Structure formats: C-alpha cells, structure tokens
Coordinates of C-alpha atoms in Angstrom, one line a residue:
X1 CA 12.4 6.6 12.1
X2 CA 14.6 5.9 8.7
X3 CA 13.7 4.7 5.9
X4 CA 10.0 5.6 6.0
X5 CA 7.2 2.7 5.2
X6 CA 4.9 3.8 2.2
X7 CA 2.0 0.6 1.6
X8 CA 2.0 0.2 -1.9
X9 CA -2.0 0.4 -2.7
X10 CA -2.7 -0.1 0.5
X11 CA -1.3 -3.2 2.3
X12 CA -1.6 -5.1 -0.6
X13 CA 0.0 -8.4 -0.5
X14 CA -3.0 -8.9 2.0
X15 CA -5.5 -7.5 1.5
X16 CA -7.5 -6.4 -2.1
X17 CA -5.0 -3.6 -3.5
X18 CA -6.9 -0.1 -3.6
X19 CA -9.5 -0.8 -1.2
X20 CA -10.7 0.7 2.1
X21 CA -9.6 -3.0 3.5
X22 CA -6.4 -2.1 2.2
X23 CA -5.8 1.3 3.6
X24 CA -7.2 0.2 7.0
X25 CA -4.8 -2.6 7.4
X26 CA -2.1 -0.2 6.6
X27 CA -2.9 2.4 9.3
X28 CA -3.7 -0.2 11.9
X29 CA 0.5 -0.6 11.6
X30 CA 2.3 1.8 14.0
X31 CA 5.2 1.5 11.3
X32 CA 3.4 3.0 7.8
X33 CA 3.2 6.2 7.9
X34 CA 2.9 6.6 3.9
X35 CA 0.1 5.1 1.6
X36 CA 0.5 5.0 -2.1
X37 CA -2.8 4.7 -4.1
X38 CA -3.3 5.2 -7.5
X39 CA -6.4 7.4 -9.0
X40 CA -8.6 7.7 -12.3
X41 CA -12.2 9.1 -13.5
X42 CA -15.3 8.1 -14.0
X43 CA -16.8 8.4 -17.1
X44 CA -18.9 11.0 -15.1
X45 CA -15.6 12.8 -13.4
X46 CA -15.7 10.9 -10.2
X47 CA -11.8 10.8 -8.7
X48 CA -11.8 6.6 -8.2
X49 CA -9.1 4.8 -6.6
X50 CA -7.8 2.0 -9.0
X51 CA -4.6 1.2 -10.5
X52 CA -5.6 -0.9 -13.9
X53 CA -7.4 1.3 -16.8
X54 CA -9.7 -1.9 -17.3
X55 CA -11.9 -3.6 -14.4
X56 CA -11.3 -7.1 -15.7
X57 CA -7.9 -7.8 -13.2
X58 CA -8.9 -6.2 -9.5
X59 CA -12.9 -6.5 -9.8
X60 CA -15.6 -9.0 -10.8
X61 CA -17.0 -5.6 -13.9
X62 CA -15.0 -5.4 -17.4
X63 CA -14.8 -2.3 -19.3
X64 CA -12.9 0.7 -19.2
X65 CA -13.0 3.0 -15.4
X66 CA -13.4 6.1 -18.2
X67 CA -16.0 4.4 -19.6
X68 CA -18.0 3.7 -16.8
X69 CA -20.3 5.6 -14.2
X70 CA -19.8 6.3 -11.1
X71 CA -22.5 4.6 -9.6
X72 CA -22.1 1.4 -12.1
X73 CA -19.0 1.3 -10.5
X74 CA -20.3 1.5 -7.0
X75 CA -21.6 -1.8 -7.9
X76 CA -18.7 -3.9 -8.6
X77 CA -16.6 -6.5 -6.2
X78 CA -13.2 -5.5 -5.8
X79 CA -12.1 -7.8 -2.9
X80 CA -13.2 -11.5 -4.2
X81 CA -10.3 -12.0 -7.0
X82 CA -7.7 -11.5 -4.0
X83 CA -9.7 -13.8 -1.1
X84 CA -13.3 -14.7 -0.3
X85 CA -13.0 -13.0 3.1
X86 CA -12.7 -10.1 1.2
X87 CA -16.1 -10.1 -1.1
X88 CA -17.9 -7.3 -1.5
X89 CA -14.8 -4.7 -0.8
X90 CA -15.7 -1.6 -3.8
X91 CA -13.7 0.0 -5.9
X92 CA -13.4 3.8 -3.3
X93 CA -13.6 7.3 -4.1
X94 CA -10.7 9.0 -3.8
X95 CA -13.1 11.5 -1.6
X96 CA -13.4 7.7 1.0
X97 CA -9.7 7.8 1.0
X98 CA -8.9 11.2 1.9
X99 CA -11.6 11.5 4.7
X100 CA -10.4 7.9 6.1
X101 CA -6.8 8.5 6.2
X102 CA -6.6 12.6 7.3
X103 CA -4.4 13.4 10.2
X104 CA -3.1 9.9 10.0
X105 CA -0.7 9.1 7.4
X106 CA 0.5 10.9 4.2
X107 CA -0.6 9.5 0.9
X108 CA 1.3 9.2 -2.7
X109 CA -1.5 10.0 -5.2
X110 CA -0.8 8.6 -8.4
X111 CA -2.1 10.3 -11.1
X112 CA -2.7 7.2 -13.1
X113 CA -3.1 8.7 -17.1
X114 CA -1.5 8.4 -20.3
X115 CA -1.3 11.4 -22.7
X116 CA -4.7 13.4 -22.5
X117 CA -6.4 10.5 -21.5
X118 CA -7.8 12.1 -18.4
X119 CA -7.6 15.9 -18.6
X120 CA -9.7 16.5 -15.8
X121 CA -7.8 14.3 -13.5
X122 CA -5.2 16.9 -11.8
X123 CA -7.9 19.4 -11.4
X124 CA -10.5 16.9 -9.7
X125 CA -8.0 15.5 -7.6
X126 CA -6.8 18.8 -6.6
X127 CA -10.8 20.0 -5.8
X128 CA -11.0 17.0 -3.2
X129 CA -7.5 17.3 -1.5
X130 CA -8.3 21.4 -0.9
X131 CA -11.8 20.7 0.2
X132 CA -9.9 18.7 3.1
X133 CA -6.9 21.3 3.3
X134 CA -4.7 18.6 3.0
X135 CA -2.0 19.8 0.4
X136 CA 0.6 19.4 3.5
X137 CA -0.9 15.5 3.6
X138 CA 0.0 14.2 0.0
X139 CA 2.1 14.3 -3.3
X140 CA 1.1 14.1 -6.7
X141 CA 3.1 11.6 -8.5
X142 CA 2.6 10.0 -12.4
X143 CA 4.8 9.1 -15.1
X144 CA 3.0 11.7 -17.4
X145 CA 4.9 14.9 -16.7
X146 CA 2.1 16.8 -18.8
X147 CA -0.1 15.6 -15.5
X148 CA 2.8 17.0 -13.3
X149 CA 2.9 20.5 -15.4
X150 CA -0.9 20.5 -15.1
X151 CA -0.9 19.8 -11.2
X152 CA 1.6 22.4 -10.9
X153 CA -0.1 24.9 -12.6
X154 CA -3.3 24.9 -11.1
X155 CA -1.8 24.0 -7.3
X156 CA 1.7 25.2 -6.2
X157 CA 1.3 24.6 -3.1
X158 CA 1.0 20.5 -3.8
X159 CA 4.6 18.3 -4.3
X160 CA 4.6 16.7 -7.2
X161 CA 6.9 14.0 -8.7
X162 CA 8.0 12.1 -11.3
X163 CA 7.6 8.3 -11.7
X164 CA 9.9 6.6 -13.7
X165 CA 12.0 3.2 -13.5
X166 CA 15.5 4.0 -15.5
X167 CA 18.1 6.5 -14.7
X168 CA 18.7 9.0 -17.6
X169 CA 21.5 11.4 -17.2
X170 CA 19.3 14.3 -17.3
X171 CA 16.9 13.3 -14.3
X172 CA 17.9 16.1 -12.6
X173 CA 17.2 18.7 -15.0
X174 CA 13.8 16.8 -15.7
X175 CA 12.7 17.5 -12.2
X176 CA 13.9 20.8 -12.1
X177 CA 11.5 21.3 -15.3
X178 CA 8.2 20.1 -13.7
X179 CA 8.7 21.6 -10.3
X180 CA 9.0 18.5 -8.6
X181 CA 9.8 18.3 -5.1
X182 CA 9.7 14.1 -4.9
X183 CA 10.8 11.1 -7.2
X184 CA 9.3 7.8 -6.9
X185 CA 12.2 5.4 -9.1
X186 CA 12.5 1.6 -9.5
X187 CA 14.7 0.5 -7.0
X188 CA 17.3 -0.9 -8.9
X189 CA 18.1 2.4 -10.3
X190 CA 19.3 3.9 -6.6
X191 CA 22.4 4.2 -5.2
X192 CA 24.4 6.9 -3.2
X193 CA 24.9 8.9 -5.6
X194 CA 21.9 9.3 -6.9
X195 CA 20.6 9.9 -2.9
X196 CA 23.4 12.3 -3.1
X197 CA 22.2 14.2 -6.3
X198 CA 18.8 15.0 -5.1
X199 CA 18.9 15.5 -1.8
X200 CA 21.4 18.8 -2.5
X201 CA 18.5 19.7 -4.7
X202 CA 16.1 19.1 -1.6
X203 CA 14.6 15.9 -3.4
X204 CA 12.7 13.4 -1.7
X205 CA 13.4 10.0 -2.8
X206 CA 11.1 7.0 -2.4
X207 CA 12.1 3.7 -3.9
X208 CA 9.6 1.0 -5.7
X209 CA 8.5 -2.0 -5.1
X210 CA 10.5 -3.7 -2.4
X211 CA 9.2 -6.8 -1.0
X212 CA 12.2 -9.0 0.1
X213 CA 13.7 -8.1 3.4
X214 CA 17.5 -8.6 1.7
X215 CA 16.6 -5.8 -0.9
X216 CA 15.0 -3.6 2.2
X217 CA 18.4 -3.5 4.5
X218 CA 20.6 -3.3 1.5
X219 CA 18.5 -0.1 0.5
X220 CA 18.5 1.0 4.1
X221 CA 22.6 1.1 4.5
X222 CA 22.5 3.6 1.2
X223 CA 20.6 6.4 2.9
X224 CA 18.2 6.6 5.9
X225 CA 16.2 9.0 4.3
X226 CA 15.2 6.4 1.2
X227 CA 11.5 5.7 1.5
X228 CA 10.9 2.8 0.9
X229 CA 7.6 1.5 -1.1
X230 CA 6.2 -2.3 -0.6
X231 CA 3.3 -4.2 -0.9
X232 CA 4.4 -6.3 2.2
X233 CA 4.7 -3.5 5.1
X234 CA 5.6 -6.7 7.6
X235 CA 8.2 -7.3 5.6
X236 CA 9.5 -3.9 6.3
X237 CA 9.2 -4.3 9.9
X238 CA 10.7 -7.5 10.3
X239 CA 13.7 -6.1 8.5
X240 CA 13.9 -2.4 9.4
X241 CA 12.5 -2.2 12.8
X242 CA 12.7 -5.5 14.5
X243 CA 16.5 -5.5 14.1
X244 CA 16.9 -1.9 15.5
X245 CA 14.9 -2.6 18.5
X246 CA 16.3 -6.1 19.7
X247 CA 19.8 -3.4 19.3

C-alpha cells in the first residue's frame, strides 16, 4: 500500500484527540496502519498522552500536565469538549497506548517539550516502550532536537525524527546530526526533490496535517512512499484507496 495512513492523535476529527476512543477508531480502519500521539509528564513522572501543555482546551481540568498528578489527572473529562457521546473519555497513559495498540499498528511518539522543560521525558518514554520490546513499533519525533540527542543517547536502537514546518537548506545535515532516521515536515514544504534528498539518505518522510482529499492525491503523485499524516483517516481512504480499487 503507498502512501501510508498515520491518524493524527488518534482519529481525531471524530473522535476526542488523544484518547483511547481515538486510537480505537483508528485501528478498527483496515487502512491506518500509523498513529501519531503526542506525550508529556506528570508532575509525578507519569508518561501521559496529551498534546496541549495546559488542560483548559482538550479536558474539563486547568492547570499545567507538569503541574499536575497523575492521579488528579486520572480524574479529568477528556471527551465532553469534542461531543457528549464522548463524556467521560480520560486523559491515557502512554503505558494504555502501548499495551492497546502492540502488534497492531506503529505509532509516532511525539515527544511533546520545550527546552528542559521535561528532562525526564525521553528516558520515561523509552522505560515503557522497552518494557513492551517495542522499539521496532514506534519513532520518537519532537521539534526539540536536545529531546532527539537525548533519545538517542540513551536508546539507539529507537528512530528518531525531527519535526519541523519550513525547509532550511541545511535539513539534511540537521538530520544527519541527531541520528535521525525519520522527518515529520509541514506538507507545504514537500516536493520531489526533497523525497529525492532523503530517501538516498534512507529517510523516511511523513507529511502533516492533510485533511482535504485534493491536497492527499496531489501529495500521493510526488512519491508513493510519502506518509501521509491526517486527522480525517476517511478522507484518506476516499482519496487514496477507493480510487485504486474501483481501477
């Protein structure tokens, strides 16, 4: 299959972004075979599956997550914002995750810091994927390389990439710096030969965050092996595969 399908947060556009609800609705499609997620501590050192440093946008708590137990945030609502039929979803370990999704689809762990905001975060992260010998299963990616160096350092044997939404003209040598195996890039910034570039470095390439089915094929026709990140994983079907098997 080209083109590979990686939910963004989960299939987010519907249901709760970063929740079990989320994931699940994303492996239930025969298409995804990527999840991205994005992952912080508790104040306590909990990995914790949220995207936002606050609570106040994706659950019903305020505060920062670093801030914040782990069981205090056991407690919140992260579903009700997005629907009602959703109340009551929580904000998941990143341990939930990893046992939920093993053997079934590969998973983009964002390493969601800023500076040393989290030093702890590549090493936790990295105790929970081992536990699970799943360093085959996922990638590390942030847009902190220090986070990158880090992950590196104290796993090898995990991919790690760089996220970033520009193009400079030393991306390459960037990558080469941190060890990274993998970019995740705004998709505006692709074209063949930026495909070109990292693929003869033997860098994977996924593209964010495409939700119109336009944008999808016209990404599609630059390289098959583009993956392709979206909160709408339908969308990707009804342009990627739908086409190809009416063919």
């Amino acid at each position: 299959m080209s083109n590979l399908c990686v939910a963004h947060r989960g299939f987010s556009s519907t249901a709760p972004e970063n929740t079990m609800a989320a994931f699940q609705l994303a492996m239930e499609q025969p298409y995804v075979t990527w999840i991205e997620l994005d992952v912080q501590l508790s104040r306590d050192g909990v990995p914790v599956v949220i995207h936002d440093f606050s609570f106040n946008r994706t659950t019903n708590g305020e505060g920062l997550v670093r801030e914040t137990n782990w069981s205090d945030i056991q407690k919140l609502d992260a579903g009700s914002w997005k629907s009602r039929a959703y109340a009551g979803e929580r904000v998941p370990a990143l341990s939930e995750v990893l046992d939920s999704c093993k053997g079934k689809v590969r998973l983009n762990i964002e390493l969601k810091t800023q500076g040393d905001m989290y030093p702890g975060l590549p090493a936790a992260v990295i105790e929970e994927v081992r536990k699970r010998n799943m360093q085959d299963e996922v990638v590390f990616t942030s847009f902190e390389p220090a986070a990158l160096t880090e992950s590196k350092k104290l796993a090898p044997e995990i991919t790690t990439g760089l996220i970033i939404d520009a193009r400079p003209g030393d991306l390459l040598a960037r990558l080469r710096q941190l060890q990274c195996g993998f970019l995740s890039i705004g998709y505006t910034n692709v074209d063949k030969s930026l495909m070109r570039e990292m693929k003869n470095d033997g860098i994977q390439v996924m593209a964010w965050t495409v939700d119109d089915k336009i944008i999808m094929k016209r990404l599609a026709v630059i390289d098959p092996e583009l993956m392709l990140c979206t909160n709408r994983p339908d969308a990707w079907d009804q342009a990627l595969q739908k086409s190809s098997n009416r063919a």
